Short mmCIF file of C-alpha atoms and ligand atoms in Angstrom, two decimals:
data_model
loop_
_atom_site.label_atom_id
_atom_site.label_comp_id
_atom_site.label_asym_id
_atom_site.label_seq_id
_atom_site.Cartn_x
_atom_site.Cartn_y
_atom_site.Cartn_z
CA MET A 1 0.08 0.06 -0.17
CA ARG A 2 1.29 3.23 -0.91
CA ASP A 3 1.16 6.48 1.56
CA VAL A 4 -1.50 9.05 0.15
CA ALA A 5 -1.45 12.89 0.36
CA ILE A 6 -4.06 15.37 0.05
CA ILE A 7 -2.66 18.11 -2.23
CA GLY A 8 -5.81 20.29 -2.78
CA ALA A 9 -8.87 21.01 -0.63
CA GLY A 10 -11.82 23.52 -1.16
CA VAL A 11 -15.16 24.16 0.32
CA THR A 12 -18.26 26.44 -0.58
CA LYS A 13 -20.12 28.73 1.65
CA PHE A 14 -22.64 26.58 3.79
CA GLY A 15 -26.10 28.01 4.32
CA GLU A 16 -29.46 28.36 2.91
CA LEU A 17 -27.98 29.23 -0.79
CA TRP A 18 -31.37 29.87 -2.76
CA ASP A 19 -29.37 31.20 -5.76
CA LYS A 20 -27.10 27.80 -5.89
CA SER A 21 -28.26 24.52 -7.42
CA PHE A 22 -26.59 21.38 -6.66
CA ARG A 23 -24.66 21.54 -9.53
CA ALA A 24 -23.26 24.92 -9.09
CA LEU A 25 -22.08 23.88 -5.57
CA GLY A 26 -20.47 20.71 -6.63
CA ILE A 27 -18.55 22.33 -9.33
CA GLU A 28 -17.53 25.38 -7.02
CA ALA A 29 -16.23 22.99 -4.61
CA GLY A 30 -14.37 20.93 -7.34
CA ILE A 31 -12.76 23.91 -8.93
CA LYS A 32 -11.53 25.27 -5.72
CA ALA A 33 -9.83 21.81 -4.87
CA MET A 34 -8.63 21.58 -8.49
CA SER A 35 -7.03 24.99 -8.41
CA ASP A 36 -5.69 24.49 -4.80
CA ALA A 37 -3.67 21.59 -5.91
CA ASN A 38 -2.49 23.36 -9.27
CA LEU A 39 -3.94 20.60 -11.49
CA SER A 40 -5.04 21.38 -15.15
CA GLY A 41 -7.77 18.96 -14.54
CA ASN A 42 -6.23 16.04 -16.78
CA GLU A 43 -4.35 14.47 -14.29
CA ILE A 44 -7.51 13.49 -12.30
CA ASP A 45 -8.19 9.80 -12.93
CA GLY A 46 -11.08 9.00 -10.60
CA ILE A 47 -13.75 10.66 -8.74
CA PHE A 48 -15.74 9.49 -5.35
CA ILE A 49 -18.89 11.46 -4.39
CA GLY A 50 -20.10 11.56 -0.90
CA ASN A 51 -24.08 12.57 -1.29
CA MET A 52 -27.14 11.00 0.87
CA SER A 53 -30.25 11.96 -0.66
CA ALA A 54 -30.26 14.13 -4.02
CA GLY A 55 -32.89 11.66 -5.10
CA GLN A 56 -34.96 13.07 -2.51
CA PHE A 57 -33.88 16.52 -1.99
CA ILE A 58 -33.69 17.30 -5.51
CA LYS A 59 -34.98 14.27 -7.41
CA GLN A 60 -31.71 13.47 -8.96
CA LYS A 61 -30.18 10.14 -8.80
CA HIS A 62 -27.01 9.13 -10.69
CA ILE A 63 -24.94 11.72 -8.92
CA ASP A 64 -21.83 10.32 -10.01
CA ALA A 65 -22.52 10.71 -13.52
CA LEU A 66 -23.74 14.53 -12.91
CA ILE A 67 -20.42 15.45 -11.17
CA ALA A 68 -18.30 13.77 -13.70
CA ASP A 69 -20.25 15.57 -16.37
CA TYR A 70 -20.43 19.02 -14.94
CA THR A 71 -16.86 18.92 -13.64
CA GLY A 72 -15.79 18.06 -17.17
CA MET A 73 -14.33 14.84 -16.53
CA ALA A 74 -17.06 12.65 -18.42
CA THR A 75 -14.99 13.90 -21.67
CA ASN A 76 -12.00 11.89 -20.37
CA HIS A 77 -14.36 8.99 -19.30
CA ILE A 78 -12.73 8.53 -15.93
CA PRO A 79 -14.78 6.32 -13.47
CA ALA A 80 -17.05 8.16 -10.69
CA THR A 81 -18.68 6.66 -7.69
CA ARG A 82 -21.25 7.98 -5.62
CA VAL A 83 -21.24 6.75 -2.01
CA GLU A 84 -23.99 6.91 0.72
CA ALA A 85 -23.73 6.07 4.45
CA GLY A 86 -26.30 8.60 5.94
CA GLY A 87 -24.73 11.19 7.66
CA ALA A 88 -21.25 9.47 6.88
CA SER A 89 -21.39 9.50 3.10
CA GLY A 90 -18.62 11.95 2.93
CA GLY A 91 -16.27 10.33 5.20
CA VAL A 92 -16.87 6.90 3.40
CA ALA A 93 -16.35 8.64 0.12
CA PHE A 94 -12.88 10.04 1.47
CA ARG A 95 -11.94 6.40 2.67
CA GLN A 96 -12.96 4.87 -0.60
CA ALA A 97 -10.58 7.38 -2.47
CA VAL A 98 -7.72 6.95 0.08
CA MET A 99 -7.84 3.23 -0.82
CA ALA A 100 -8.26 3.63 -4.22
CA VAL A 101 -4.87 5.75 -4.49
CA ALA A 102 -3.11 3.44 -1.76
CA SER A 103 -3.79 0.42 -3.73
CA GLY A 104 -2.47 1.80 -7.04
CA MET A 105 -5.49 1.42 -8.87
CA HIS A 106 -5.74 5.17 -9.07
CA ASP A 107 -3.15 8.01 -9.07
CA VAL A 108 -4.94 11.38 -8.82
CA VAL A 109 -8.31 11.51 -7.40
CA MET A 110 -10.90 13.86 -6.78
CA VAL A 111 -13.05 13.57 -3.61
CA GLY A 112 -16.62 15.60 -3.35
CA GLY A 113 -19.32 15.80 -0.83
CA ALA A 114 -22.30 17.82 -1.53
CA GLU A 115 -25.87 18.24 -0.53
CA LYS A 116 -28.90 20.59 -1.72
CA MET A 117 -31.17 20.35 0.73
CA THR A 118 -33.26 23.66 1.08
CA ASP A 119 -35.19 22.73 -2.44
CA MET A 120 -37.33 20.55 -0.17
CA ASP A 121 -39.78 21.75 2.33
CA ASP A 122 -38.87 21.46 6.02
CA VAL A 123 -41.27 18.66 7.14
CA SER A 124 -40.13 16.45 4.05
CA ILE A 125 -36.60 17.05 4.81
CA ASN A 126 -36.98 15.84 8.10
CA SER A 127 -38.29 12.49 7.05
CA VAL A 128 -35.39 12.30 4.75
CA LEU A 129 -33.24 12.55 7.90
CA ASP A 130 -35.53 10.29 10.17
CA ALA A 131 -35.00 7.38 7.43
CA THR A 132 -31.20 7.29 8.30
CA ALA A 133 -32.29 5.53 11.86
CA ASP A 134 -34.39 2.53 11.28
CA ALA A 135 -37.32 3.43 9.20
CA GLU A 136 -39.41 0.63 10.18
CA TRP A 137 -38.79 0.20 14.07
CA GLU A 138 -37.85 3.78 14.76
CA ALA A 139 -39.01 6.37 12.55
CA GLY A 140 -41.95 4.17 11.67
CA MET A 141 -43.10 4.02 15.09
CA GLY A 142 -43.05 7.93 15.85
CA VAL A 143 -39.53 7.88 17.10
CA THR A 144 -37.84 10.82 15.35
CA PHE A 145 -34.07 11.38 14.57
CA ALA A 146 -34.03 14.43 17.11
CA GLY A 147 -36.09 12.02 19.55
CA LEU A 148 -33.56 9.53 19.28
CA HIS A 149 -30.48 11.84 20.20
CA ALA A 150 -32.94 13.48 22.89
CA MET A 151 -33.23 10.17 24.48
CA ILE A 152 -29.38 9.49 24.25
CA ALA A 153 -29.06 12.94 26.23
CA ASN A 154 -31.39 12.10 28.80
CA ARG A 155 -30.00 8.76 29.56
CA MET A 156 -26.37 10.55 29.80
CA ILE A 157 -27.98 13.14 32.06
CA HIS A 158 -29.44 10.47 34.20
CA ASP A 159 -26.36 8.37 34.70
CA GLY A 160 -24.22 11.37 35.43
CA ILE A 161 -22.39 11.30 32.47
CA ALA A 162 -23.25 15.11 31.49
CA THR A 163 -25.33 17.69 32.78
CA ARG A 164 -27.72 19.59 30.45
CA GLU A 165 -25.61 22.72 30.62
CA GLU A 166 -22.68 20.79 29.80
CA ILE A 167 -24.34 19.24 26.63
CA ALA A 168 -25.51 22.74 25.74
CA SER A 169 -22.17 24.00 25.78
CA PHE A 170 -20.99 22.08 22.87
CA SER A 171 -23.30 24.54 20.60
CA VAL A 172 -21.52 27.41 22.35
CA ASN A 173 -18.06 26.02 21.33
CA SER A 174 -19.33 25.51 17.88
CA HIS A 175 -20.74 29.13 17.58
CA PHE A 176 -17.60 30.52 18.87
CA HIS A 177 -15.58 29.01 16.01
CA GLY A 178 -18.49 29.78 13.44
CA ALA A 179 -17.79 33.42 14.03
CA LEU A 180 -14.31 33.16 12.73
CA ASN A 181 -14.74 30.90 10.04
CA PRO A 182 -16.10 33.09 6.66
CA ASN A 183 -17.68 30.09 5.10
CA ALA A 184 -20.01 29.07 8.01
CA GLN A 185 -23.67 29.37 7.76
CA PHE A 186 -23.74 31.01 11.43
CA ARG A 187 -21.00 33.51 12.02
CA LYS A 188 -22.23 34.76 15.53
CA ALA A 189 -21.11 33.69 18.80
CA ILE A 190 -23.79 32.91 21.39
CA THR A 191 -24.15 32.17 25.08
CA LEU A 192 -25.32 29.14 27.36
CA ASP A 193 -28.63 30.60 27.97
CA THR A 194 -29.31 30.98 24.43
CA VAL A 195 -28.96 27.30 23.84
CA LEU A 196 -31.07 26.42 27.20
CA LYS A 197 -33.60 28.70 26.52
CA SER A 198 -34.21 27.85 22.64
CA GLY A 199 -37.46 26.28 21.86
CA PRO A 200 -37.73 22.54 22.24
CA THR A 201 -37.22 20.00 19.47
CA ALA A 202 -37.25 16.96 21.63
CA THR A 203 -36.44 17.41 25.46
CA PRO A 204 -33.90 18.02 26.76
CA LEU A 205 -32.58 19.12 23.20
CA GLY A 206 -33.61 22.38 21.78
CA MET A 207 -33.34 24.41 18.29
CA PHE A 208 -29.69 25.46 19.43
CA ASP A 209 -28.76 21.84 19.88
CA CYS A 210 -29.51 20.69 16.39
CA ALA A 211 -27.31 21.23 13.35
CA PRO A 212 -29.34 23.21 10.80
CA ILE A 213 -30.31 22.32 7.22
CA SER A 214 -27.92 23.51 4.72
CA ASP A 215 -26.63 23.42 1.15
CA GLY A 216 -22.96 23.37 0.35
CA ALA A 217 -20.33 21.23 -1.00
CA ALA A 218 -16.69 20.44 -0.49
CA GLY A 219 -13.86 18.81 -2.37
CA LEU A 220 -10.65 17.29 -1.79
CA VAL A 221 -7.75 16.16 -4.28
CA LEU A 222 -5.44 13.05 -3.25
CA CYS A 223 -2.36 11.52 -4.93
CA PRO A 224 0.51 9.21 -3.65
CA LEU A 225 2.50 10.71 -0.94
CA GLU A 226 5.65 10.31 -2.92
CA ASP A 227 4.22 12.51 -5.96
CA ALA A 228 2.53 15.09 -3.77
CA LYS A 229 5.84 17.67 -4.30
CA LYS A 230 5.10 17.64 -8.12
CA TYR A 231 1.95 19.69 -7.67
CA THR A 232 2.22 21.53 -4.37
CA ASP A 233 4.44 22.58 -1.40
CA SER A 234 1.24 22.56 1.05
CA TYR A 235 0.08 19.16 1.38
CA VAL A 236 -0.72 16.79 4.22
CA LYS A 237 -0.30 13.31 4.85
CA VAL A 238 -3.42 10.64 5.23
CA SER A 239 -2.00 8.87 8.07
CA ALA A 240 -5.29 6.87 8.93
CA VAL A 241 -8.69 6.29 7.52
CA ALA A 242 -10.62 3.62 9.61
CA GLN A 243 -14.33 2.94 9.28
CA ALA A 244 -16.59 0.75 11.75
CA SER A 245 -20.43 -0.01 11.84
CA ASP A 246 -23.00 -0.90 14.47
CA THR A 247 -26.81 -1.86 14.48
CA LEU A 248 -29.23 0.37 12.30
CA ALA A 249 -31.53 0.87 15.30
CA LEU A 250 -30.00 2.77 18.30
CA PHE A 251 -32.28 0.83 20.77
CA GLN A 252 -30.58 -2.45 19.75
CA ARG A 253 -26.99 -1.52 21.67
CA PRO A 254 -26.27 -2.41 25.11
CA ASP A 255 -25.01 0.99 25.84
CA ILE A 256 -26.75 4.24 23.95
CA THR A 257 -24.45 6.73 25.77
CA THR A 258 -21.34 5.70 23.60
CA TYR A 259 -20.99 4.85 19.98
CA GLN A 260 -19.21 1.80 19.70
CA ALA A 261 -18.20 2.21 16.04
CA THR A 262 -16.46 5.40 16.96
CA VAL A 263 -14.27 3.63 19.60
CA GLU A 264 -13.50 0.87 17.10
CA ALA A 265 -12.91 3.25 14.43
CA ALA A 266 -10.66 5.46 16.46
CA LYS A 267 -8.70 2.26 17.77
CA ARG A 268 -7.84 1.38 14.40
CA ALA A 269 -7.08 4.90 13.30
CA TYR A 270 -4.41 5.64 16.06
CA GLU A 271 -3.19 2.00 15.27
CA GLN A 272 -2.66 3.25 11.71
CA ALA A 273 -1.15 6.36 12.52
CA GLY A 274 1.03 4.87 15.26
CA ILE A 275 -0.05 7.79 17.67
CA THR A 276 -2.77 8.02 20.51
CA ALA A 277 -5.44 10.41 21.28
CA GLN A 278 -3.16 12.68 23.32
CA ASP A 279 -1.08 13.26 20.08
CA ILE A 280 -3.97 14.94 18.30
CA ASP A 281 -3.90 18.63 18.22
CA VAL A 282 -7.34 19.66 16.46
CA ALA A 283 -10.34 17.60 15.66
CA GLU A 284 -13.54 17.94 13.66
CA VAL A 285 -16.29 15.87 15.46
CA HIS A 286 -19.97 15.03 14.21
CA ASP A 287 -22.14 17.33 16.29
CA THR A 288 -25.44 16.93 14.66
CA TYR A 289 -26.63 17.49 18.05
CA THR A 290 -24.63 18.69 20.79
CA VAL A 291 -25.15 15.44 22.73
CA THR A 292 -23.34 13.48 20.01
CA GLY A 293 -20.43 15.96 20.20
CA ILE A 294 -19.95 15.42 23.87
CA MET A 295 -20.14 11.58 23.09
CA ALA A 296 -17.44 11.64 20.51
CA LEU A 297 -15.09 13.49 22.77
CA GLN A 298 -15.16 10.49 24.90
CA ASP A 299 -15.39 7.93 22.37
CA LEU A 300 -12.32 9.15 20.84
CA GLY A 301 -10.22 9.01 23.81
CA PHE A 302 -9.78 12.79 24.29
CA TYR A 303 -11.53 12.87 27.56
CA LYS A 304 -12.88 10.21 30.15
CA ARG A 305 -16.31 9.40 30.34
CA GLY A 306 -17.99 12.10 32.48
CA GLU A 307 -15.20 14.64 31.78
CA ALA A 308 -16.00 15.76 28.16
CA GLY A 309 -18.99 17.97 29.16
CA LYS A 310 -16.95 19.73 32.09
CA ALA A 311 -14.16 20.44 29.44
CA VAL A 312 -16.23 21.85 26.95
CA LEU A 313 -17.89 24.09 29.52
CA ASN A 314 -14.63 25.18 30.64
CA GLU A 315 -13.92 26.45 27.00
CA GLU A 316 -10.98 23.91 26.93
CA CYS A 317 -11.92 23.14 23.22
CA HIS A 318 -11.38 26.65 21.80
CA PHE A 319 -8.67 26.94 19.15
CA ASP A 320 -6.47 28.56 21.29
CA SER A 321 -7.03 26.87 24.57
CA GLY A 322 -3.65 25.02 24.31
CA LYS A 323 -5.55 21.82 24.46
CA ILE A 324 -7.34 19.69 21.57
CA ALA A 325 -9.15 22.13 19.45
CA ILE A 326 -12.60 20.91 18.91
CA ASN A 327 -14.55 21.77 15.60
CA THR A 328 -12.61 24.97 14.74
CA SER A 329 -14.78 25.17 11.55
CA GLY A 330 -17.90 25.88 13.65
CA GLY A 331 -18.69 22.06 13.54
CA LEU A 332 -21.85 20.86 11.95
CA LYS A 333 -24.02 23.14 14.19
CA ALA A 334 -22.57 26.46 12.84
CA ARG A 335 -20.49 25.96 9.83
CA GLY A 336 -23.73 23.98 8.54
CA HIS A 337 -24.55 20.40 7.63
CA PRO A 338 -25.22 19.77 3.95
CA ILE A 339 -25.41 15.96 4.76
CA GLY A 340 -23.01 14.31 2.12
CA ALA A 341 -20.67 17.30 2.31
CA THR A 342 -20.07 17.30 5.81
CA GLY A 343 -17.29 14.39 6.09
CA VAL A 344 -15.54 16.03 3.22
CA ALA A 345 -15.92 19.63 4.73
CA GLN A 346 -14.39 18.31 8.05
CA ILE A 347 -11.16 16.78 6.23
CA VAL A 348 -11.00 20.21 4.45
CA GLU A 349 -10.91 22.00 7.86
CA ILE A 350 -8.21 19.80 9.07
CA VAL A 351 -6.19 20.30 5.94
CA GLU A 352 -6.28 24.08 6.50
CA GLN A 353 -5.25 23.86 10.14
CA LEU A 354 -2.21 21.38 9.30
CA ARG A 355 -1.18 23.53 6.31
CA GLY A 356 -1.41 26.89 8.61
CA SER A 357 -4.12 28.63 6.21
CA ALA A 358 -6.80 28.65 8.86
CA ASP A 359 -6.66 32.29 9.55
CA LYS A 360 -8.32 33.73 12.74
CA ARG A 361 -9.14 30.30 13.93
CA GLN A 362 -5.62 28.74 13.39
CA VAL A 363 -4.21 26.47 16.11
CA GLU A 364 -0.74 26.97 16.54
CA ASN A 365 1.86 24.34 15.56
CA ALA A 366 -0.77 21.62 14.67
CA LYS A 367 0.82 18.42 13.68
CA TYR A 368 -1.96 15.89 13.92
CA GLY A 369 -5.59 16.39 13.00
CA LEU A 370 -8.72 14.06 13.06
CA ALA A 371 -12.06 13.76 11.67
CA GLN A 372 -15.01 12.01 13.05
CA ASN A 373 -18.09 11.50 10.81
CA THR A 374 -21.10 9.56 11.73
CA GLY A 375 -24.18 8.12 9.90
CA GLY A 376 -27.35 7.63 11.62
CA THR A 377 -27.17 6.90 15.20
CA GLY A 378 -23.55 5.95 15.06
CA SER A 379 -24.54 2.96 12.62
CA ALA A 380 -21.15 4.13 10.43
CA VAL A 381 -18.27 6.00 11.61
CA THR A 382 -15.33 7.19 9.84
CA VAL A 383 -12.35 8.41 11.88
CA SER A 384 -9.51 9.86 9.76
CA ILE A 385 -6.18 11.27 10.97
CA LEU A 386 -3.89 13.70 9.02
CA GLU A 387 -0.36 14.75 9.75
CA ALA A 388 1.26 18.04 8.85
CA MET A 389 4.13 17.66 6.55
CA MET B 1 -44.69 3.92 3.70
CA SER B 2 -47.58 3.33 0.90
CA SER B 3 -47.63 -0.36 0.13
CA VAL B 4 -50.30 -2.67 1.59
CA ALA B 5 -47.91 -5.56 1.48
CA ARG B 6 -45.33 -3.57 3.31
CA GLU B 7 -47.68 -2.94 6.17
CA TRP B 8 -49.16 -6.45 6.38
CA ARG B 9 -45.72 -8.25 6.27
CA GLU B 10 -44.93 -6.64 9.87
CA VAL B 11 -48.10 -7.42 11.62
CA PRO B 12 -47.06 -10.03 13.78
CA GLY B 13 -44.26 -8.04 15.22
CA ARG B 14 -46.07 -4.65 15.11
CA TYR B 15 -49.35 -5.82 16.58
CA ASN B 16 -48.44 -8.88 18.86
CA LEU B 17 -44.71 -8.12 19.66
CA LYS B 18 -43.80 -11.47 17.91
CA GLY B 19 -39.89 -11.70 17.91
CA THR B 20 -37.43 -14.52 17.76
CA LYS B 21 -35.24 -16.32 20.23
CA CYS B 22 -31.98 -18.09 19.18
CA ALA B 23 -32.14 -21.62 20.67
CA ASN B 24 -28.30 -21.84 20.36
CA CYS B 25 -27.25 -18.84 22.59
CA GLY B 26 -30.61 -18.09 23.93
CA THR B 27 -30.78 -14.41 22.82
CA ILE B 28 -34.13 -12.83 22.42
CA TYR B 29 -34.41 -10.48 19.40
CA PHE B 30 -37.06 -7.75 18.58
CA PRO B 31 -37.96 -6.91 15.51
CA ARG B 32 -37.52 -10.59 14.58
CA ARG B 33 -34.00 -11.69 13.62
CA ASP B 34 -33.59 -14.70 11.39
CA PHE B 35 -30.15 -14.79 11.71
CA CYS B 36 -28.38 -14.60 14.94
CA PRO B 37 -25.42 -11.77 15.13
CA LYS B 38 -23.89 -13.84 17.78
CA CYS B 39 -23.72 -17.31 16.85
CA ARG B 40 -23.93 -16.53 13.05
CA ARG B 41 -23.91 -19.77 11.17
CA ALA B 42 -24.15 -22.18 14.12
CA GLY B 43 -27.34 -20.47 14.88
CA ILE B 44 -28.95 -21.42 11.24
CA GLY B 45 -32.16 -23.35 11.83
CA LYS B 46 -32.29 -22.94 15.37
CA ILE B 47 -34.17 -19.62 15.46
CA GLU B 48 -37.73 -19.87 17.19
CA GLU B 49 -40.70 -17.56 17.50
CA TYR B 50 -40.97 -15.73 20.77
CA ASP B 51 -43.58 -13.58 22.35
CA ILE B 52 -41.84 -10.53 23.71
CA CYS B 53 -43.07 -9.80 27.11
CA ARG B 54 -45.77 -6.47 27.11
CA THR B 55 -44.48 -4.93 30.36
CA GLY B 56 -41.37 -3.17 31.20
CA GLU B 57 -39.80 -0.15 32.33
CA VAL B 58 -38.82 3.00 30.58
CA TYR B 59 -35.04 3.25 30.04
CA THR B 60 -34.97 6.60 28.48
CA TYR B 61 -37.47 9.13 27.22
CA SER B 62 -38.02 12.47 25.39
CA ILE B 63 -40.98 14.77 24.70
CA VAL B 64 -41.01 15.23 21.09
CA TYR B 65 -42.24 18.84 19.57
CA ASP B 66 -40.69 18.64 16.38
CA ALA B 67 -42.65 15.32 14.62
CA PRO B 68 -43.01 15.24 10.91
CA ALA B 69 -42.57 11.67 10.72
CA MET B 70 -46.09 10.87 11.93
CA CYS B 71 -47.72 13.92 10.59
CA ASP B 72 -50.96 12.93 12.36
CA MET B 73 -49.52 12.83 16.09
CA ILE B 74 -50.68 15.48 18.00
CA LYS B 75 -47.55 17.30 19.37
CA PRO B 76 -45.87 17.30 21.78
CA TYR B 77 -45.94 13.67 22.71
CA ALA B 78 -43.65 11.14 24.24
CA VAL B 79 -41.03 8.58 22.81
CA VAL B 80 -39.34 5.97 24.88
CA MET B 81 -37.02 3.19 24.83
CA VAL B 82 -38.52 0.38 26.89
CA ARG B 83 -36.50 -2.58 28.80
CA THR B 84 -39.29 -5.12 28.85
CA ASP B 85 -39.41 -7.30 31.71
CA ASP B 86 -37.65 -10.28 29.65
CA GLY B 87 -34.60 -7.83 29.09
CA VAL B 88 -35.37 -6.73 25.28
CA MET B 89 -35.32 -3.10 24.52
CA ILE B 90 -38.14 -1.60 22.35
CA ALA B 91 -38.33 1.97 20.96
CA GLY B 92 -41.92 3.76 20.57
CA GLN B 93 -44.35 6.14 21.76
CA LEU B 94 -45.79 6.57 25.29
CA VAL B 95 -49.73 7.56 25.33
CA ASP B 96 -52.41 8.15 27.65
CA VAL B 97 -50.11 9.84 30.03
CA ASP B 98 -49.28 13.26 31.69
CA LEU B 99 -46.17 14.05 29.77
CA GLU B 100 -44.85 16.01 32.92
CA LYS B 101 -44.70 12.51 34.53
CA VAL B 102 -42.65 10.57 32.29
CA ALA B 103 -39.74 9.25 33.94
CA ILE B 104 -37.00 6.92 33.58
CA GLY B 105 -37.83 3.87 35.49
CA MET B 106 -41.52 4.24 35.06
CA ARG B 107 -43.63 1.08 34.56
CA VAL B 108 -45.34 0.64 31.13
CA ARG B 109 -47.02 -1.95 29.09
CA ALA B 110 -47.53 -2.28 25.18
CA VAL B 111 -51.02 -1.98 23.81
CA MET B 112 -52.16 -1.71 20.09
CA ARG B 113 -53.03 1.70 18.59
CA LYS B 114 -53.14 3.43 15.64
CA LEU B 115 -49.90 4.80 14.26
CA SER B 116 -50.64 6.91 11.46
CA THR B 117 -52.78 7.37 8.33
CA ASP B 118 -50.90 7.30 5.03
CA GLY B 119 -51.83 10.52 3.27
CA GLU B 120 -51.54 9.30 -0.32
CA SER B 121 -52.68 5.48 -0.16
CA GLY B 122 -55.13 6.07 2.90
CA ILE B 123 -53.51 2.93 4.58
CA ILE B 124 -54.32 3.03 8.24
CA ARG B 125 -51.15 1.76 10.24
CA TYR B 126 -51.45 -0.06 13.47
CA GLY B 127 -48.76 -1.24 15.96
CA TYR B 128 -47.79 -0.82 19.37
CA LYS B 129 -47.63 1.89 21.95
CA PHE B 130 -46.87 1.88 25.29
CA VAL B 131 -49.26 3.16 28.44
CA PRO B 132 -48.70 3.70 32.21
CA ALA B 133 -49.03 0.11 33.57
CA GLU B 134 -51.11 1.04 36.50
ZN1 LIG C 1 -27.35 -17.27 18.97
#
């Protein structure tokens, strides 16, 4: 297996982008990534796209063909593959692309992630989201996606793993960073009180505990590490890409206050990279809901069970805290969550941090960065580790 | 959800809490599994029908305000995970209850109720919901 490098990264602004189509967003991210890698376009020999539900959101299936066509790659007839793994679609697409280059099957691969959600009405959007849980035995019984996460939160509070205030503080951390990211959907810092007093979605969680509905796209270019210098001086190494699965339905797990798929994927990723959780300087974790952000910090081994919430509430996760900086992009909550784009955008943020191009939210001397991307209620999780070169 | 066959197929589980039990390792499954994840090949041919216990206690809950999945539910409403008295976890709604009083540890039992009416096809879906046991 060959070592793999990321030589280009690009992301669109995330938000309710009424004036931009799915195609326009996908192309914008692709062009940014390609230009960042100093490519002419002809070098690319494969495309992997993370997309969850374009078939429902914009009634367009066959996204692989659409992206290949509109990025101009179809004239070269290069293979394009669309990947769906719920909220982890982007992370899984990234892993497929890394494997393609590592194996020697491909040399220069484009990874895209895109979702256009706001062409659909809110009620219909939520039923699409509910279907990433068990459509028959959770959503079909009236147990919504928000309801599932709220039940995790209530059990965590009951078991003394985190308080309501600690869980809510994850949103404050995300918004603190979102304010520093020009591409974020929400660019305004908020207080704990705002989260606690926001209208309820599913108790104990309120509106400010939930990632928004967003449009957006992100792109990356990968090549063998040994070739990276041919294209650019600012590249990063992919030190690990791990993936793990779990039951589709949350209620079928022995413990709902941890995502075993995160624990397993993290273990495999640290082994691949030859490092431990304590070596990570900056991480993007999947905060679809505040509670999943808190769980991720514990499941990734950054904090012991019961300690993550306290750390976030104490503002230890800020980019300039000197500890592991968490969700410097603003996370899903503030940067936005165009589902298929999220896993790829997380990698883009880590690339920016490791190259030292994260501007106002730059973590000093970041060497190792990690991204954790989750599908459903932890039924599919990817953990990727990147290293500064 | 729209086809009659899709609804009819799940009737035993949804109406009567019919699950399965692996005779090889004793694990009870709900919804039914015809392949035991613990025994895998060793469990083939050893999966039996099993009636899940209809009483249990609330393991966790939430009061849902934002509920598009079941559009004819009156909001807010309670959702729960219930650990049945035979140790099986089930997710569903808790009805006929004062929402203020829903709590972890509360005793409940499963009853059959209307789940939803499918707008386009007009199919009425029935299935289990939980109610306070007393
Ligand atoms: Zn068995």
